[in-house]
Coordinates of C-alpha atoms and ligand atoms in Angstrom, one line a residue:
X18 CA 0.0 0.0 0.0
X19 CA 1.8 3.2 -1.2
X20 CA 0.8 6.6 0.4
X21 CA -0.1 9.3 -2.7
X22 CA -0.6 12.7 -1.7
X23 CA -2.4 14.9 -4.0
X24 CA -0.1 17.7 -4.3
X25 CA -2.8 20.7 -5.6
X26 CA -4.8 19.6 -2.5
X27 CA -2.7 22.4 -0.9
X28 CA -3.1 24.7 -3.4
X29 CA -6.3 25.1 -4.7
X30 CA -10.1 24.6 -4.0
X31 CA -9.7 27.5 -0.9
X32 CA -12.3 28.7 1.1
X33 CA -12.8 32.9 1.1
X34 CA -14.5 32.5 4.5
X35 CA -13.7 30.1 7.7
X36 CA -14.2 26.8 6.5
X37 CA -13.4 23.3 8.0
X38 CA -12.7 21.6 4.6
X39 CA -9.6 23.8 3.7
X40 CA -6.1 22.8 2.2
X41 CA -4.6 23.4 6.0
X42 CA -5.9 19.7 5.9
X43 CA -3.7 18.1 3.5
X44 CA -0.8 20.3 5.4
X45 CA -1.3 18.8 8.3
X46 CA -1.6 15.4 7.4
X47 CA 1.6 16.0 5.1
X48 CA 3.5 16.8 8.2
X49 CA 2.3 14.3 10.5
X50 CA 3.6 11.9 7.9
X51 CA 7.1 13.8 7.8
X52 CA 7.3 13.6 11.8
X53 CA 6.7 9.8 11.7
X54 CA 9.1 9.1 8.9
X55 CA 6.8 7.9 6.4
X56 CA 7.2 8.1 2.9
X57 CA 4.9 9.4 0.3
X58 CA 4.5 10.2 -3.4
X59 CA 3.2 13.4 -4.6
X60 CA 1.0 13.3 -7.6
X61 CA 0.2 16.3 -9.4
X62 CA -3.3 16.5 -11.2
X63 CA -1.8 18.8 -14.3
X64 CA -2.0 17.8 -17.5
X65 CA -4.8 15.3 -16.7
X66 CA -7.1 14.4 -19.3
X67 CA -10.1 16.7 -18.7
X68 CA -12.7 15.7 -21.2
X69 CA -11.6 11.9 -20.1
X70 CA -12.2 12.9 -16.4
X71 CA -15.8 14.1 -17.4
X72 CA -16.8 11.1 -18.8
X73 CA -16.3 9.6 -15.8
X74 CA -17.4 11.9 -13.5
X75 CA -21.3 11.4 -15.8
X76 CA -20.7 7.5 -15.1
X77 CA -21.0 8.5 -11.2
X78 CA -23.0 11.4 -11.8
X79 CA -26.1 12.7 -13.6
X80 CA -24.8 14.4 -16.8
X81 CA -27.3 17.1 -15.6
X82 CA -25.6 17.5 -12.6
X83 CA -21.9 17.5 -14.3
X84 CA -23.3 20.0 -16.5
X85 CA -24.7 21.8 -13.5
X86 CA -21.5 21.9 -11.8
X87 CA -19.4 23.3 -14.9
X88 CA -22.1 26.0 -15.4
X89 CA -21.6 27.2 -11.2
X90 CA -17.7 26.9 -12.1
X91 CA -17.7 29.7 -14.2
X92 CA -19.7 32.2 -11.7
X93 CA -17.5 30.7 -9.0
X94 CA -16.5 31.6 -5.9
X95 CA -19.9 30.6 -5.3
X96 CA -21.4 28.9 -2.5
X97 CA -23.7 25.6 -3.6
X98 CA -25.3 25.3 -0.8
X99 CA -24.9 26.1 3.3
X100 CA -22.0 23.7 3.6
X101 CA -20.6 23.4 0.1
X102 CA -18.6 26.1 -1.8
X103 CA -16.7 26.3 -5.3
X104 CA -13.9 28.3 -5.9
X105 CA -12.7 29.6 -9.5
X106 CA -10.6 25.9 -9.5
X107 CA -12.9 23.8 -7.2
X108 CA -14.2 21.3 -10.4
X109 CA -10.6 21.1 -11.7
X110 CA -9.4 19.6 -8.7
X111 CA -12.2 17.9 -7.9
X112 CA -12.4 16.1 -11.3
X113 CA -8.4 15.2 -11.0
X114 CA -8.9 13.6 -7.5
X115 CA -12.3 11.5 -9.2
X116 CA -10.0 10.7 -12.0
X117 CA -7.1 9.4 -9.7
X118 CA -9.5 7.3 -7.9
X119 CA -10.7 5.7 -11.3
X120 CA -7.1 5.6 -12.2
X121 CA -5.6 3.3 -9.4
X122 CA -8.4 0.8 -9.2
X123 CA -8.6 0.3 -12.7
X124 CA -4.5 -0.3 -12.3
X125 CA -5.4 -2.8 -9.3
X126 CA -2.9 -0.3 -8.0
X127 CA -3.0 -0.3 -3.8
X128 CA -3.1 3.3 -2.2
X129 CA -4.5 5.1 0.0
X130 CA -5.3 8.6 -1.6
X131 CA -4.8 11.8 0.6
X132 CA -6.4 14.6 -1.3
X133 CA -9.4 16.7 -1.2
X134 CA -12.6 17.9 -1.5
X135 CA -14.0 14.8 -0.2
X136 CA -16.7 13.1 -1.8
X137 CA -19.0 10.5 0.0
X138 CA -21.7 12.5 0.0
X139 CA -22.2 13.2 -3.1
X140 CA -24.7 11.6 -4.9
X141 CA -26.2 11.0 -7.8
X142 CA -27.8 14.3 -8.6
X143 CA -25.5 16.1 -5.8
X144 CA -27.4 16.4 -2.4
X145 CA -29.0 12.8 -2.1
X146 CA -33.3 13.1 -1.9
X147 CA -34.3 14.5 1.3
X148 CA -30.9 15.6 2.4
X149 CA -30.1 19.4 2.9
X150 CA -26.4 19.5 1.6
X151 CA -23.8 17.7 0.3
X152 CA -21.7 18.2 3.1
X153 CA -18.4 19.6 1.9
X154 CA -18.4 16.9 -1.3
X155 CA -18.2 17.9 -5.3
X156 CA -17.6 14.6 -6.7
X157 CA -18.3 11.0 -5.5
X158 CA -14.2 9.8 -5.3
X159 CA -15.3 6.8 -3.6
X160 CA -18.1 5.7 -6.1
X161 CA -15.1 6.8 -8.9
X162 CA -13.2 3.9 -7.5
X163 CA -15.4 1.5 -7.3
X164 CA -16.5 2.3 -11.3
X165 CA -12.4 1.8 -11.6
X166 CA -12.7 -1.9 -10.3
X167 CA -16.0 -2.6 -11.9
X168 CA -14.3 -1.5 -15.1
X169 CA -11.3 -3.5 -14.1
X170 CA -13.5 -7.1 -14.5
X171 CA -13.8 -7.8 -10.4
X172 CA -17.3 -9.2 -9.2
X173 CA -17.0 -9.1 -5.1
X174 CA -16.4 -5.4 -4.2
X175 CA -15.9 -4.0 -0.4
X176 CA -16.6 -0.5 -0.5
X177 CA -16.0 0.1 3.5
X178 CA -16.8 4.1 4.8
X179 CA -15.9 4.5 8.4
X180 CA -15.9 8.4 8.2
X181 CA -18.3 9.8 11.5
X182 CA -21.0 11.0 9.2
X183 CA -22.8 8.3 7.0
X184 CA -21.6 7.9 3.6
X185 CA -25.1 8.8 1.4
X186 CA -23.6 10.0 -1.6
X187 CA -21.8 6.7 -2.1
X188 CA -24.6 4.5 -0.7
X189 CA -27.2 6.1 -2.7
X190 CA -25.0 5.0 -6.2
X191 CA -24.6 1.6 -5.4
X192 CA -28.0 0.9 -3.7
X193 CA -29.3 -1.3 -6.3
X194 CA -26.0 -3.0 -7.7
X195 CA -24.6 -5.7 -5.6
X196 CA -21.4 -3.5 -4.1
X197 CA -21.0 -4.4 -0.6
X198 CA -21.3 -1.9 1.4
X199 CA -20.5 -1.6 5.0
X200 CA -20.5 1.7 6.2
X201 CA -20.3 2.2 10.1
X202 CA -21.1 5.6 11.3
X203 CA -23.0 8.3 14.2
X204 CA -26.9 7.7 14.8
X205 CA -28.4 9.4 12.4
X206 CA -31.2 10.8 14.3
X207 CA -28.3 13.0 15.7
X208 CA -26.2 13.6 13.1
X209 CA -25.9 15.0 9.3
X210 CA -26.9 13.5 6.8
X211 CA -29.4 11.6 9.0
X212 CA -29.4 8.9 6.5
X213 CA -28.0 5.0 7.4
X214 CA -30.7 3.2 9.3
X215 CA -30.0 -0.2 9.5
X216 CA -32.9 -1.0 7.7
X217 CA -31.9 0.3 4.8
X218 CA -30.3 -2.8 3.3
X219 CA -30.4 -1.7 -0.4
X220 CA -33.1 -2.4 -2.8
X221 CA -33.2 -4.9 -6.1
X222 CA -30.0 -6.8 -7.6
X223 CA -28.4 -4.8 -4.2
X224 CA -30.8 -5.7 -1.9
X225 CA -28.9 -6.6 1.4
X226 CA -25.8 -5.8 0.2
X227 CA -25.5 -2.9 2.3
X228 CA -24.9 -2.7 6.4
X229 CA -25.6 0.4 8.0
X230 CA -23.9 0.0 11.6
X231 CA -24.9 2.8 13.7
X232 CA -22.5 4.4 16.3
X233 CA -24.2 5.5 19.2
X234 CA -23.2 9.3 20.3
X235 CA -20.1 9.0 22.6
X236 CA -19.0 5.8 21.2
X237 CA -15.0 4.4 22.4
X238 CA -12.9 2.1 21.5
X239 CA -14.2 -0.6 23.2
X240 CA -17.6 -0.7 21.1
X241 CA -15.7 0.0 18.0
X242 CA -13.1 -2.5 18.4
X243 CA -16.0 -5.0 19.0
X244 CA -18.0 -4.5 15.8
X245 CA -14.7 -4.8 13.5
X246 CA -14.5 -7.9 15.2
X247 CA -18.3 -8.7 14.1
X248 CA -17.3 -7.3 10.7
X249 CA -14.9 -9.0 9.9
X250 CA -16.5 -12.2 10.7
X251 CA -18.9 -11.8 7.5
X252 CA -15.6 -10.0 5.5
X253 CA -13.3 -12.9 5.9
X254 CA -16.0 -14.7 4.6
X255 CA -16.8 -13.0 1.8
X256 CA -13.8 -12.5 0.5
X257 CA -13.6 -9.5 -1.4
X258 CA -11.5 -9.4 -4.8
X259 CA -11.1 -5.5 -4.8
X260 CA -11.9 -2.9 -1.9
X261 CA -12.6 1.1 -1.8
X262 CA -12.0 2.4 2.0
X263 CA -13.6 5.7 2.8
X264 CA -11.3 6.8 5.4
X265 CA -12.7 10.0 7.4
X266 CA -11.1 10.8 10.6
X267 CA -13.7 12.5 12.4
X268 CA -14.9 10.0 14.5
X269 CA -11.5 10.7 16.8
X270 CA -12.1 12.3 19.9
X271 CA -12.9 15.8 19.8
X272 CA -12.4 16.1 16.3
X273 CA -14.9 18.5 16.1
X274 CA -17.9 17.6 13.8
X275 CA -19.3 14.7 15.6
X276 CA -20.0 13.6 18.7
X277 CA -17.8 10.0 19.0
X278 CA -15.0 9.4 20.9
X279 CA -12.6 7.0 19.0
X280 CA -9.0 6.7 19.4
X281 CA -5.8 5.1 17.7
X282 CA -6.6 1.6 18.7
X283 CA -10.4 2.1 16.3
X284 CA -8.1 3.1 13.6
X285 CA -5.8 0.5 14.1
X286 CA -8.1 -2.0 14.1
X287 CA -9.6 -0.7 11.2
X288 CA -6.8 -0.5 9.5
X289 CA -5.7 -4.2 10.5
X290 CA -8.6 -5.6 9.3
X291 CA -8.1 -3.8 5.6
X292 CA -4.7 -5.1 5.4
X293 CA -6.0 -8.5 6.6
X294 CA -8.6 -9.3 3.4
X295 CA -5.5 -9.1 1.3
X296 CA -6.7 -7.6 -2.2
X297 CA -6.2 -4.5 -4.4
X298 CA -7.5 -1.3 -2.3
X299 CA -7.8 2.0 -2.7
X300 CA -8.8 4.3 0.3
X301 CA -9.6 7.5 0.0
X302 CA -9.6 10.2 2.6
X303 CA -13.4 12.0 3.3
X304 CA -13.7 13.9 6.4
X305 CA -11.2 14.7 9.6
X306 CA -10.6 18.5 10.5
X307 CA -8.5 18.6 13.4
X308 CA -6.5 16.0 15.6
X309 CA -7.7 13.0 13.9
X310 CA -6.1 13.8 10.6
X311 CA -3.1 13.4 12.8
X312 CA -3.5 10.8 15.5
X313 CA -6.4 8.8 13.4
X314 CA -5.4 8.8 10.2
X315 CA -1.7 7.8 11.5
X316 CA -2.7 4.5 13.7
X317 CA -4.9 3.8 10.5
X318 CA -1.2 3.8 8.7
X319 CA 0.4 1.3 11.0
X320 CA -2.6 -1.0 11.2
X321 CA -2.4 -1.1 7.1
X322 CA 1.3 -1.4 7.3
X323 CA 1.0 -4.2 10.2
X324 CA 3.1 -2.7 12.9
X325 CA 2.3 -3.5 16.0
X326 CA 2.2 -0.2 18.5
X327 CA 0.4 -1.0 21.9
X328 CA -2.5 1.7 21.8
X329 CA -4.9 1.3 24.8
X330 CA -8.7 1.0 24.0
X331 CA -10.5 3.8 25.9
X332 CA -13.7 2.5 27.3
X333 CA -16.3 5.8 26.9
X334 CA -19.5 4.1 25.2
X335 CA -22.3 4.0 27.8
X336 CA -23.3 0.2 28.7
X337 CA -27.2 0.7 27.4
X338 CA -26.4 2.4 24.2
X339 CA -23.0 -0.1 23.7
X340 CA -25.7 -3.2 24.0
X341 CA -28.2 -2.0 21.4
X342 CA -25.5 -1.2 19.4
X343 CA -24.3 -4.7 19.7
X344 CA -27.3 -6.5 19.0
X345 CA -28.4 -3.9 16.1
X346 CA -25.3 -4.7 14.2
X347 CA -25.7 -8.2 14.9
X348 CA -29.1 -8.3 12.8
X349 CA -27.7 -6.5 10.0
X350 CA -24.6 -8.9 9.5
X351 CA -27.3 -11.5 9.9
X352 CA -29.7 -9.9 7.0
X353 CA -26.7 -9.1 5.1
X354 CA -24.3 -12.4 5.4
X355 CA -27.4 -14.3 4.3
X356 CA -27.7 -12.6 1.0
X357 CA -24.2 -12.3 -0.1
X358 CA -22.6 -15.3 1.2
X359 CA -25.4 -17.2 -1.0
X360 CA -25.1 -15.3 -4.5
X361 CA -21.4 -14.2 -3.4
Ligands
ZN418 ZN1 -17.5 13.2 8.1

């Protein structure tokens, strides 16, 4: 697994007012990985082919919505909606990352892609139905990749999304094509998007292809560490040819966008189990605005590396809500192993 940086991460797509998604991001992530020793390549999105990059944005996308997007380009810096803005070179970059994304998987090239804006909430039209914003996301990177190993001839797809926030966008693209999708994220009674019940199992040739597992507020290690496990009981099983990884950070304690309390050893794990299923895999970052673009997304390093660091588990999830939790995800993975280990 090589570490690719996305060098004009730093440079462009910049906020003209205080903004969480920024390129201050990419710099701190681009340092912690200097601190620690760990080497990366920087790729540059010039000279990528743009008209190619369209294409395949309007194989993730509406063509409406492409078309949309290139019309608010030129009136830019202009603000989508409450949470989403577009700079002057906001679709350029967005459009290299997307293309990157289709790039490697197609390449059964492993990496995990450090760039920005995210993109697993953008869905097929932009803002999924019944959801306010598209939450800091231009393009669907994620969904880009997946397209990338479709393309690429491989039938059993992971796409995994542990970011806090649930990861519409993406789910919302697949929800009738038989992509497994596990995507583990806040309650969503208390948090944006407020999408990712666990009945929503996906519909059609996806029907229960998808497992929502729901975080309660305040969730630790010690719950998080616990549903890998459960995970990675139906994972090991399925035995995915080809994996995407959405890889937010905000989860981490005090992060600042949600309301979880993760540490290294959730990342770790996270990571571990990744490296563990042993195929091509491309991860993407999403969200993380603060420390766990530092302390997260580095634990989630080691675990894909396999290094072993001692990181204790810290035990915050409250007993009641850790139970339900427990016993929710239990009869998703049930629902879900019953589908796909049978057409799998
Ligand atoms: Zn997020």
């Amino acid at each position: 697994m090589i570490l690719v940086l996305v060098r004009e991460s730093i440079t462009m797509h910049k906020p003209w007012f205080q903004h969480p998604e920024n390129p201050g991001r990419i710099v701190e992530v681009k340092s912690a990985l200097s601190t620690e020793g760990y080497s990366f390549i920087e790729e540059s999105i010039q000279g990528f082919n743009y008209s190619e990059a369209l294409k395949t944005a309007k194989r993730v996308h509406s063509s409406e919505y492409i078309e949309y997007l290139e019309k608010l380009s030129r009136r830019a810096p202009v603000e989508i909606d409450e949470d989403t803005y577009m700079a002057k070179d906001t679709l350029n970059l967005a459009l290299g990352f997307l293309n990157l994304a289709y790039e490697y998987s197609l390449k059964s090239n492993s990496a995990f892609l450090i760039g920005r804006p995210p993109g697993h909430h953008a869905g097929f039209i932009g803002a999924t139905p019944g959801v306010s914003t598209q939450g800091f996301c231009i393009l669907n990177n994620a969904a880009g990749a997946i397209r990338g190993f479709i393309d690429a001839g491989y039938k059993r797809i992971l796409a995994l999304d542990f970011d806090a926030h649930h990861g519409n966008g993406t789910m919302e693209i697949f929800y009738r094509e038989r992509i497994l999708q596990v995507d583990l994220h806040q309650d969503p009674t208390t948090l944006y998007p407020h999408t990712g019940y666990p009945d929503e199992v996906g519909e059609g040739e996806g029907y229960g292809y998808k497992a929502n597992i729901v975080l309660p507020r305040y969730t630790g290690d010690d719950l998080l560490v616990q549903l890998v496990g459960l995970i990675r009981d139906l994972l090991v099983k399925y035995s995915p040819e080809a994996i995407v990884v959405s890889a937010g950070f905000d989860a981490f304690e005090n992060d600042g966008l949600a309301d979880l309390a993760l540490t290294e050893a959730s990342y770790y794990a996270l990571g571990s189990l990744v490296r563990e299923l042993n195929a091509p895999t491309v991860v993407l970052l999403e969200g993380g605005y603060s420390v766990g673009l530092k302390r997260g997304l580095l634990a989630f390093i080691k675990g894909l590396q396999g290094e072993s660091p001692e990181y204790p588990l810290l035990t915050k999830t409250p007993s009641t809500a850790r139970r339900l939790a427990l016993e929710s995800t239990s009869r998703v993975l049930d629902k879900v192993s019953k589908r796909v280990l049978q057409t799998a």
